[in-house]
Coordinates of C-alpha atoms and ligand atoms in Angstrom, one line a residue:
Chain A
M2 CA 1.6 -19.9 -15.9
I3 CA 1.6 -20.9 -12.2
I4 CA 4.7 -20.7 -10.6
T5 CA 5.6 -22.9 -8.0
K6 CA 8.9 -23.5 -5.8
P7 CA 10.1 -26.9 -4.4
R8 CA 8.5 -27.2 -0.9
D9 CA 10.5 -27.8 2.1
W10 CA 12.1 -31.4 1.9
A11 CA 11.5 -31.6 5.6
R12 CA 7.8 -31.1 5.5
I13 CA 7.8 -33.9 2.7
E14 CA 9.3 -36.3 4.7
E15 CA 7.1 -35.3 7.7
N16 CA 4.1 -35.8 5.5
L17 CA 5.1 -39.2 4.3
T18 CA 6.1 -40.3 7.9
S19 CA 2.8 -39.1 9.2
I20 CA 0.9 -42.0 7.3
G21 CA 3.9 -44.5 7.8
A22 CA 4.4 -44.6 4.0
R23 CA 7.7 -46.2 2.4
R24 CA 6.5 -46.7 -1.2
V25 CA 6.0 -43.5 -3.0
F26 CA 4.5 -42.7 -6.5
L27 CA 5.6 -39.5 -8.1
M28 CA 3.2 -37.5 -10.5
G29 CA 4.5 -34.4 -12.4
C30 CA 3.3 -31.9 -14.6
G31 CA 4.1 -31.3 -18.4
Q32 CA 3.1 -27.7 -18.3
C33 CA 3.9 -25.0 -15.6
A34 CA 6.0 -27.2 -13.3
T35 CA 8.0 -28.3 -16.4
V36 CA 8.6 -24.5 -17.5
A37 CA 9.2 -23.6 -13.8
H38 CA 11.9 -26.6 -13.7
T39 CA 10.1 -27.8 -10.5
G40 CA 8.0 -30.8 -11.8
G41 CA 9.3 -32.0 -15.1
E42 CA 11.2 -35.0 -15.8
K43 CA 14.4 -34.0 -14.5
E44 CA 12.7 -32.9 -11.3
L45 CA 11.2 -36.1 -11.1
E46 CA 14.2 -38.1 -11.3
E47 CA 16.0 -36.0 -8.8
T48 CA 13.1 -36.2 -6.3
A49 CA 13.2 -40.1 -6.9
A50 CA 16.9 -40.4 -6.0
R51 CA 16.5 -38.3 -3.2
L52 CA 13.7 -40.5 -1.7
E53 CA 15.6 -43.6 -2.5
A54 CA 18.7 -42.3 -1.0
G55 CA 16.5 -41.6 2.2
G56 CA 15.3 -45.4 2.2
Y57 CA 12.0 -44.8 0.2
E58 CA 11.1 -47.2 -2.5
V59 CA 9.8 -45.2 -5.6
T60 CA 7.2 -47.4 -7.4
G61 CA 7.3 -45.5 -10.4
W62 CA 6.7 -41.9 -11.8
T63 CA 5.2 -39.9 -14.7
V64 CA 4.6 -36.3 -16.0
G65 CA 1.2 -35.9 -16.5
E66 CA 0.7 -33.8 -19.8
V67 CA -1.8 -31.3 -18.1
T68 CA -2.3 -32.5 -14.5
C69 CA -4.7 -29.7 -13.4
H70 CA -7.1 -31.5 -16.2
L71 CA -9.3 -33.9 -14.1
N72 CA -10.0 -36.3 -16.9
G73 CA -6.3 -36.2 -18.1
T74 CA -5.1 -37.1 -14.8
K75 CA -7.6 -39.9 -14.4
L76 CA -6.4 -41.2 -17.7
E77 CA -2.7 -40.8 -16.7
S78 CA -3.3 -42.4 -13.6
R79 CA -4.7 -45.6 -15.3
K80 CA -1.9 -45.9 -17.4
H81 CA 0.1 -46.4 -13.9
Q82 CA -2.4 -48.4 -12.2
A83 CA -0.1 -51.2 -10.9
E84 CA 2.6 -48.7 -9.9
I85 CA -0.1 -46.5 -8.1
D86 CA -1.6 -49.9 -6.4
S87 CA 1.6 -50.5 -4.9
A88 CA 2.6 -47.2 -3.6
D89 CA 1.6 -46.1 0.0
A90 CA 1.2 -42.3 -1.3
V91 CA 1.5 -40.1 -4.2
L92 CA 3.8 -37.0 -4.0
V93 CA 2.8 -34.5 -6.8
L94 CA 5.3 -32.1 -8.2
A95 CA 2.6 -29.8 -9.6
C96 CA 0.9 -26.7 -8.4
G97 CA -2.2 -26.8 -5.9
A98 CA -4.6 -27.6 -8.9
G99 CA -2.6 -30.4 -10.0
V100 CA -2.3 -31.9 -6.5
Q101 CA -6.2 -31.7 -5.8
T102 CA -6.9 -33.3 -9.6
T103 CA -4.5 -36.2 -8.6
A104 CA -6.2 -36.6 -5.1
D105 CA -9.6 -36.9 -7.0
A106 CA -8.1 -39.2 -9.3
I107 CA -6.3 -41.4 -7.1
A108 CA -8.0 -43.4 -4.0
K109 CA -4.5 -42.9 -1.9
P110 CA -3.0 -40.5 0.3
V111 CA -1.7 -37.6 -1.9
F112 CA 0.9 -34.7 -0.8
P113 CA 2.0 -31.5 -2.5
G114 CA 5.7 -31.7 -3.2
L115 CA 5.7 -28.0 -4.5
E116 CA 4.8 -24.7 -2.9
S117 CA 2.4 -22.6 -5.4
L118 CA 3.3 -19.1 -5.6
F119 CA 1.7 -16.8 -8.5
L120 CA 0.2 -16.5 -11.6
G121 CA 3.5 -15.6 -13.3
T122 CA 5.1 -14.2 -16.4
V123 CA 8.3 -15.5 -17.8
I124 CA 10.5 -12.7 -18.2
R125 CA 13.2 -15.2 -19.4
N126 CA 14.0 -19.0 -18.8
G127 CA 13.9 -19.1 -15.0
I128 CA 13.0 -15.6 -14.1
F129 CA 9.1 -15.3 -13.2
E130 CA 7.1 -12.2 -12.1
E131 CA 3.9 -11.8 -10.8
R132 CA 1.9 -9.6 -12.9
C133 CA -2.1 -10.7 -12.6
Q134 CA -3.8 -11.7 -9.4
T135 CA -6.7 -12.8 -11.8
C136 CA -9.0 -10.4 -10.1
G137 CA -12.0 -10.6 -12.3
D138 CA -12.5 -7.1 -13.2
C139 CA -9.7 -5.9 -15.3
V140 CA -8.4 -2.4 -15.4
L141 CA -5.4 -2.8 -17.7
D142 CA -7.6 -1.0 -20.5
K143 CA -7.1 2.1 -18.4
T144 CA -3.5 1.3 -17.1
A145 CA -1.5 1.0 -20.4
G146 CA -1.3 -2.7 -20.0
I147 CA 0.3 -2.5 -16.4
C148 CA -1.7 -3.9 -13.6
P149 CA -1.7 -1.9 -10.5
V150 CA -3.6 -4.4 -8.6
T151 CA -0.7 -6.6 -8.4
T152 CA 2.4 -4.8 -9.3
C153 CA 1.8 -2.0 -6.7
P154 CA 2.6 -3.6 -3.5
K155 CA -0.4 -1.5 -1.9
G156 CA -2.6 -2.7 -4.7
L157 CA -3.5 1.2 -5.5
L158 CA -5.6 1.9 -8.4
N159 CA -4.6 5.6 -8.3
G160 CA -1.2 6.7 -7.3
P161 CA 1.5 7.0 -6.8
C162 CA 1.5 6.9 -2.9
G163 CA 3.4 9.5 -0.6
G164 CA 6.2 6.9 -0.3
M165 CA 7.4 7.1 -4.1
W166 CA 10.8 8.8 -4.7
N167 CA 12.4 9.8 -7.7
G168 CA 10.1 7.5 -9.6
M169 CA 11.1 4.3 -7.5
C170 CA 8.7 2.3 -5.2
E171 CA 8.4 2.9 -1.5
V172 CA 8.3 -0.8 -0.7
L173 CA 10.1 -2.7 -3.4
T174 CA 12.6 0.2 -3.6
D175 CA 14.8 -1.4 -6.4
R176 CA 11.7 -1.0 -8.7
E177 CA 10.2 1.8 -10.4
C178 CA 6.8 2.8 -8.8
T179 CA 3.9 1.3 -11.1
H180 CA 1.9 4.3 -11.2
V181 CA 4.9 6.3 -12.6
R182 CA 5.4 3.7 -15.3
I183 CA 1.5 3.9 -15.9
R184 CA 1.6 7.6 -16.3
H185 CA 4.5 7.7 -18.5
R186 CA 3.3 4.9 -20.7
L187 CA 0.0 6.5 -21.2
E188 CA 1.7 9.7 -22.1
E189 CA 3.7 8.2 -24.5
Q190 CA 0.8 6.8 -26.3
G191 CA -1.1 9.9 -26.2
R192 CA -3.7 8.9 -23.8
T193 CA -4.9 10.7 -20.8
T194 CA -3.2 10.3 -17.5
R195 CA -5.7 11.9 -15.8
R196 CA -8.3 9.6 -15.2
T197 CA -9.2 8.5 -11.7
L198 CA -10.1 4.8 -11.2
A199 CA -13.4 4.3 -9.1
P200 CA -13.1 1.8 -6.2
K201 CA -12.6 -1.9 -7.3
D202 CA -15.4 -4.3 -7.4
F203 CA -14.0 -7.2 -5.2
S204 CA -17.2 -9.4 -5.3
T205 CA -15.6 -10.7 -8.8
A206 CA -12.6 -11.9 -6.8
L207 CA -14.5 -14.1 -4.4
K208 CA -13.1 -17.5 -4.1
P209 CA -13.8 -20.1 -5.0
G210 CA -14.1 -19.1 -8.7
G211 CA -16.0 -21.2 -11.1
V212 CA -16.8 -20.9 -14.8
N213 CA -19.0 -23.4 -16.9
I214 CA -19.2 -22.1 -20.4
R215 CA -21.5 -25.4 -21.3
E216 CA -24.4 -23.9 -19.4
S217 CA -24.5 -20.4 -18.5
G218 CA -21.8 -19.2 -21.2
G219 CA -20.1 -17.3 -18.3
S220 CA -18.5 -17.3 -14.9
R221 CA -20.8 -17.2 -12.1
Chain B
M14 CA -17.3 25.6 12.4
S15 CA -14.0 24.5 10.9
R16 CA -11.4 27.6 12.0
L17 CA -9.2 26.1 9.4
R18 CA -11.7 26.2 6.5
D19 CA -12.8 29.7 7.6
M20 CA -9.1 31.1 7.6
L21 CA -7.8 29.3 4.6
E22 CA -10.6 30.1 2.4
G23 CA -10.8 33.5 3.7
G24 CA -7.2 34.0 2.7
E25 CA -5.7 34.1 6.1
F26 CA -2.2 32.2 6.6
V27 CA -2.8 29.2 8.7
V28 CA -0.5 27.5 11.1
T29 CA -1.3 23.7 11.8
G30 CA 0.7 21.3 14.2
E31 CA 0.5 17.7 14.6
V32 CA 0.3 15.1 17.8
A33 CA 0.4 11.4 17.7
P34 CA -2.2 9.7 19.8
P35 CA -0.4 7.3 22.5
R36 CA 0.4 3.7 22.2
G37 CA -1.9 3.0 25.2
T38 CA -4.8 4.4 27.0
D39 CA -2.7 7.4 28.9
L40 CA -3.5 10.5 27.0
A41 CA -1.2 12.7 29.3
G42 CA 1.7 12.8 27.1
M43 CA -0.1 13.8 24.0
H44 CA -2.0 16.4 26.0
A45 CA 1.4 17.7 27.2
A46 CA 2.5 18.2 23.7
V47 CA -1.0 19.7 22.8
D48 CA -0.6 22.2 25.3
L49 CA 2.8 23.2 23.9
L50 CA 1.6 23.4 20.3
A51 CA -2.0 24.4 20.6
P52 CA -1.2 28.1 21.8
H53 CA 0.7 28.7 18.5
C54 CA -1.1 26.6 15.8
H55 CA -4.8 27.0 14.4
A56 CA -5.5 23.4 14.2
L57 CA -3.5 20.1 15.0
N58 CA -3.4 17.0 12.9
V59 CA -4.0 13.8 14.8
T60 CA -2.3 11.0 12.9
D61 CA -3.8 7.4 12.3
N62 CA -1.5 4.7 13.3
Q63 CA 1.5 6.6 12.3
G64 CA 4.4 4.9 10.6
A65 CA 2.2 1.9 10.4
S66 CA 2.7 1.4 14.3
L67 CA -0.1 0.8 16.7
H68 CA -1.7 3.8 18.4
L69 CA -4.7 4.8 19.8
S70 CA -7.3 5.7 17.2
S71 CA -7.6 9.0 15.7
L72 CA -11.2 9.4 16.1
A73 CA -10.8 9.0 19.8
A74 CA -7.7 11.3 20.2
S75 CA -9.3 13.8 17.8
K76 CA -12.3 14.0 20.2
A77 CA -10.2 14.4 23.0
L78 CA -8.4 17.5 21.4
L79 CA -12.0 19.0 20.7
E80 CA -13.0 18.4 24.5
R81 CA -10.3 20.5 25.3
G82 CA -11.4 23.3 22.8
I83 CA -8.5 22.5 20.3
E84 CA -9.4 22.3 16.7
P85 CA -8.4 18.6 15.5
I86 CA -7.5 17.5 11.8
F87 CA -8.7 14.0 11.7
Q88 CA -6.7 11.8 9.6
Q89 CA -7.6 8.6 8.2
T90 CA -5.3 6.3 6.4
C91 CA -6.6 3.6 3.9
R92 CA -4.1 1.1 4.9
D93 CA -6.1 -0.5 7.8
R94 CA -9.7 -0.4 7.2
N95 CA -12.1 -1.3 4.2
R96 CA -14.7 1.0 3.0
L97 CA -17.1 -0.3 5.1
A98 CA -15.0 0.5 8.1
L99 CA -13.8 4.0 6.7
Q100 CA -17.2 5.1 5.9
S101 CA -18.6 4.2 9.1
D102 CA -15.7 5.9 10.7
L103 CA -16.5 9.1 8.7
L104 CA -19.9 9.2 10.0
A105 CA -18.6 8.6 13.5
A106 CA -16.1 11.4 13.2
W107 CA -18.8 13.9 12.0
S108 CA -21.2 12.8 14.6
L109 CA -18.3 13.5 17.1
G110 CA -17.9 17.0 15.8
L111 CA -14.8 16.4 13.8
E112 CA -14.7 18.8 10.6
N113 CA -11.4 18.7 9.3
L114 CA -10.4 15.5 7.7
L115 CA -7.1 14.6 5.9
V116 CA -7.2 11.3 3.9
V117 CA -3.7 9.3 3.4
T118 CA -2.7 6.2 1.8
G119 CA -0.9 4.9 4.5
D120 CA 2.8 3.5 5.0
D121 CA 3.4 -0.2 3.9
P122 CA 2.5 -2.3 7.1
R123 CA 6.1 -4.1 6.8
A124 CA 7.5 -0.8 7.7
G125 CA 5.7 -0.9 11.2
D126 CA 5.6 -2.4 14.6
H127 CA 3.1 -5.4 12.9
P128 CA 4.8 -6.3 9.9
H129 CA 2.7 -9.5 9.5
A130 CA -0.4 -7.3 9.2
K131 CA -2.3 -7.3 5.5
G132 CA -2.2 -3.9 4.2
V133 CA -6.1 -3.5 3.4
F134 CA -5.8 -0.7 0.9
D135 CA -9.6 -1.2 -0.2
L136 CA -9.6 2.2 -1.1
D137 CA -6.7 4.6 -1.9
S138 CA -6.8 8.3 -0.7
T139 CA -8.3 10.1 -3.9
Q140 CA -11.1 7.4 -3.8
L141 CA -11.7 8.2 0.0
A142 CA -11.5 11.8 -0.7
S143 CA -14.5 11.6 -3.2
I144 CA -16.4 9.5 -0.9
A145 CA -16.1 11.9 1.9
R146 CA -17.2 14.4 -0.6
G147 CA -20.3 12.3 -1.5
M148 CA -21.1 12.1 2.4
N149 CA -20.8 15.8 2.2
E150 CA -23.6 15.9 -0.3
G151 CA -25.5 13.2 1.6
H152 CA -25.0 9.8 0.5
D153 CA -22.4 7.2 0.5
M154 CA -20.3 5.7 -1.7
M155 CA -23.2 3.4 -3.1
D156 CA -25.2 6.9 -3.9
R157 CA -27.5 5.7 -1.0
D158 CA -28.8 8.7 0.8
L159 CA -27.4 9.1 4.4
K160 CA -29.8 9.7 7.4
G161 CA -27.8 13.0 8.1
G162 CA -24.7 13.5 6.0
T163 CA -21.4 15.4 6.9
G164 CA -19.5 18.7 6.2
F165 CA -16.0 17.9 6.1
Y166 CA -13.3 20.1 5.2
V167 CA -11.5 17.6 3.0
G168 CA -7.5 17.7 2.7
A169 CA -4.9 15.2 1.3
A170 CA -1.3 15.0 1.0
M171 CA 1.0 16.5 -1.7
F172 CA 4.8 15.8 -2.1
P173 CA 6.1 18.8 -4.4
E174 CA 9.5 17.2 -4.0
A175 CA 9.0 13.6 -4.9
E176 CA 10.0 13.7 -8.6
P177 CA 8.9 13.3 -11.2
W178 CA 6.8 16.5 -11.1
D179 CA 4.3 15.5 -14.1
V180 CA 3.0 12.7 -12.3
Q181 CA 2.8 14.5 -8.8
L182 CA 1.0 17.2 -11.1
A183 CA -1.6 14.7 -12.2
R184 CA -2.1 13.4 -8.7
I185 CA -2.9 17.0 -7.5
E186 CA -5.4 17.7 -9.9
Q187 CA -6.9 14.2 -9.5
K188 CA -7.3 15.0 -5.5
I189 CA -8.7 18.3 -6.5
E190 CA -11.1 16.7 -8.8
A191 CA -11.9 14.2 -6.0
G192 CA -13.0 17.0 -3.8
V193 CA -10.0 17.9 -1.9
R194 CA -10.1 21.4 -0.7
F195 CA -6.5 21.5 0.9
F196 CA -3.2 20.2 0.7
Q197 CA -0.6 19.4 3.6
T198 CA 2.6 18.7 2.1
Q199 CA 5.5 16.5 2.7
A200 CA 8.5 18.8 4.6
I201 CA 9.5 21.0 2.2
F202 CA 13.4 21.8 1.7
D203 CA 13.4 23.3 -1.8
M204 CA 11.2 26.6 -1.8
D205 CA 11.1 26.6 -5.5
K206 CA 9.6 23.4 -5.7
L207 CA 7.1 24.7 -3.3
Q208 CA 6.6 27.6 -5.4
R209 CA 5.8 25.4 -8.5
A210 CA 3.2 23.4 -6.5
V211 CA 1.5 26.5 -5.2
E212 CA 1.2 27.9 -8.6
A213 CA -0.6 24.8 -9.7
V214 CA -3.0 24.3 -7.0
R215 CA -4.0 27.7 -6.8
P216 CA -5.7 28.4 -10.1
L217 CA -7.5 25.2 -9.4
G218 CA -9.1 26.6 -6.3
A219 CA -7.4 24.7 -3.4
K220 CA -4.9 25.8 -0.7
V221 CA -1.5 24.7 0.2
I222 CA -0.2 24.2 3.8
A223 CA 3.7 23.5 3.8
G224 CA 5.4 21.3 5.9
V225 CA 8.4 21.9 8.0
L226 CA 10.2 19.4 9.8
V227 CA 12.6 20.2 12.4
L228 CA 15.5 18.4 12.1
K229 CA 16.8 18.4 15.4
S230 CA 19.8 16.1 15.5
P231 CA 22.0 14.1 12.8
R232 CA 20.0 11.0 13.9
V233 CA 16.7 12.6 13.1
I234 CA 18.4 13.2 9.7
D235 CA 19.7 9.7 9.5
F236 CA 15.9 8.4 10.4
V237 CA 14.4 10.8 7.8
N238 CA 16.7 9.4 5.1
S239 CA 16.5 6.0 5.8
K240 CA 13.0 5.3 7.5
L241 CA 10.5 7.8 6.4
A242 CA 9.2 7.1 2.9
G243 CA 9.1 9.7 0.2
L244 CA 11.4 12.2 1.7
M245 CA 15.1 12.8 1.5
V246 CA 17.0 15.7 3.3
P247 CA 19.3 17.5 0.8
D248 CA 22.9 17.3 1.7
A249 CA 23.3 21.0 2.3
I250 CA 20.7 21.2 5.1
A251 CA 22.0 18.1 6.5
D252 CA 25.4 19.3 6.6
R253 CA 24.4 22.6 8.1
I254 CA 22.7 20.4 11.1
R255 CA 25.4 17.9 11.3
R256 CA 28.5 20.6 11.5
A257 CA 26.5 23.0 14.0
H258 CA 27.8 23.2 17.5
D259 CA 24.2 22.8 19.1
P260 CA 22.1 20.8 16.3
A261 CA 18.8 21.5 17.8
D262 CA 19.6 25.0 17.9
A263 CA 20.7 25.0 14.2
A264 CA 17.4 23.0 13.6
I265 CA 15.1 25.4 14.9
A266 CA 16.8 28.5 13.3
L267 CA 16.7 26.5 10.0
A268 CA 13.2 25.7 10.7
A269 CA 12.4 29.6 11.5
E270 CA 14.0 30.6 8.1
Q271 CA 11.9 28.0 6.3
V272 CA 8.7 29.4 7.9
A273 CA 9.5 32.8 6.9
S274 CA 9.8 31.8 3.3
I275 CA 6.8 29.8 3.5
R276 CA 4.8 32.8 4.5
D277 CA 5.5 34.5 1.2
I278 CA 4.9 31.5 -1.0
A279 CA 1.9 29.0 0.7
D280 CA -1.2 29.3 2.7
G281 CA -0.2 27.9 5.8
V282 CA 2.6 26.0 7.1
H283 CA 2.5 22.7 9.2
V284 CA 5.0 22.3 11.8
M285 CA 6.5 18.7 12.7
P286 CA 8.6 19.5 15.4
L287 CA 9.4 16.0 16.2
G288 CA 9.8 16.6 19.8
L289 CA 11.1 20.0 20.1
D290 CA 7.4 21.1 20.7
A291 CA 8.3 23.8 23.1
A292 CA 10.5 25.7 20.4
I293 CA 7.2 26.2 18.4
G294 CA 7.2 30.0 19.1
R295 CA 10.6 30.4 18.2
I296 CA 10.2 28.4 14.8
L297 CA 7.0 30.6 13.9
G298 CA 9.4 33.6 14.5
G299 CA 7.1 34.9 17.5
A300 CA 3.9 35.0 15.2
G301 CA 1.3 32.3 14.7
Ligands
SF4_406 S1 -6.7 -5.9 -13.2 FE1 -7.3 -7.9 -12.6 S2 -7.2 -9.3 -14.2 FE2 -6.2 -7.3 -14.8 S3 -4.1 -7.9 -14.7 FE3 -4.6 -6.9 -12.9 S4 -5.1 -8.7 -11.3 FE4 -5.1 -9.4 -13.7
SF4_407 S1 5.3 3.7 -4.4 FE1 4.3 3.5 -6.3 S2 4.2 1.2 -6.5 FE2 5.2 1.5 -4.7 S3 3.4 1.3 -3.1 FE3 3.7 3.4 -3.7 S4 2.1 3.5 -5.2 FE4 2.6 1.5 -5.3

């Protein structure tokens, strides 16, 4: 899921002030931002209260089911048409993808209420780690299901680097070196630990990504 | 011709040293260090933005050494350049007459003087070594023929004391497979671990140049332990320097003992005098 954190409140106020907005509609997200505790019902209520305490009027709020889904967000907006119509601006408590679908669905100034951080693994409720950068050229088949591209701070495919000491990482000194973990897991599973990975194909990670399974059956 | 290659492959013990290019364009300081070290060394490493901090390029500084008749070991890290720039610099290096190449990963940029820099790491050191070997065979990494290839003697770094050893061993084998012919090690304090590394490397046909770091003061020891990645000074050695009446003198004596042991174990020694360049003769025990 996409991990988000609250955006600096001063920046949110600055954004609203920049267009002289006093009446605000809030859009949350029922998926990632709810799990990340950044854009669910509770956070929307808190944000509404904070805005009101600051002298803003909150015309309404809703938690979109999947806010990054364009048609779903259009539908959700229609359900709240009157509240949105009376607002000067919409503040979105979802990832950047959700902010953009909302901006496409609603013809009003739309502002981000969160910072989008990474594609995260939920380790436990409230504890998230980045383990995949969606590089489009996955090497997990060769690395025992541990991603060196993401979890080695240098993104080395072959390691460890010279900074590793006693199995620990040079950069994140409280964490085990990714390459030590990879080799040991491969070994435990009786797989070869000697394979050198070839240089990565970074053309697959060119932005923006796009997939159209209706037409081509694959990504471009 | 690379004297380093000729000597190592001919079974002769080599001595290498190390100089850092200046942080600026004035080469006088580097040349002063070179003048002290060169008479005792067969080749000198020229570091590449060492410590992830800005220096004049290793390419230009290596060429400057060559012009003074001193054999450089051109270092290249994977931190600051992508695969196009790295290959282009390899071609440049060969065209300038640089024959010895040491490929390293490079420290994390956050440890250096430009902590906001993007670490490139488009390639890792093993991949870069294998690309250099490809260039020696006349093609680039895309297997396209070059108009004139290279003939580098390719080296890499090795870390005999950084456990776990099974992981290091696998790395060494990978690097040799990629075309690495000689290793320069991180500073060695435990000769048994050096022995273990040499025994692993010799059957695979590569050479080992063991590192000696001159721990000239308690401050240097603290620096090594806190700032240098992948290295720890053992307590017994640290105590010996700390308790010494004259730490610099004790450090030189210690380094000389280490060099003497290394002569019996490895194919060469790489001395990092950390400013005590003038003591290189003593460190090498009058030989070299
Ligand atoms: S290799 Fe690429 S796709 Fe696979 S886990 Fe790592 S970043 Fe994600
Ligand atoms: S110590 Fe391991 S995980 Fe950390 S940067 Fe080096 S290779 Fe990557």
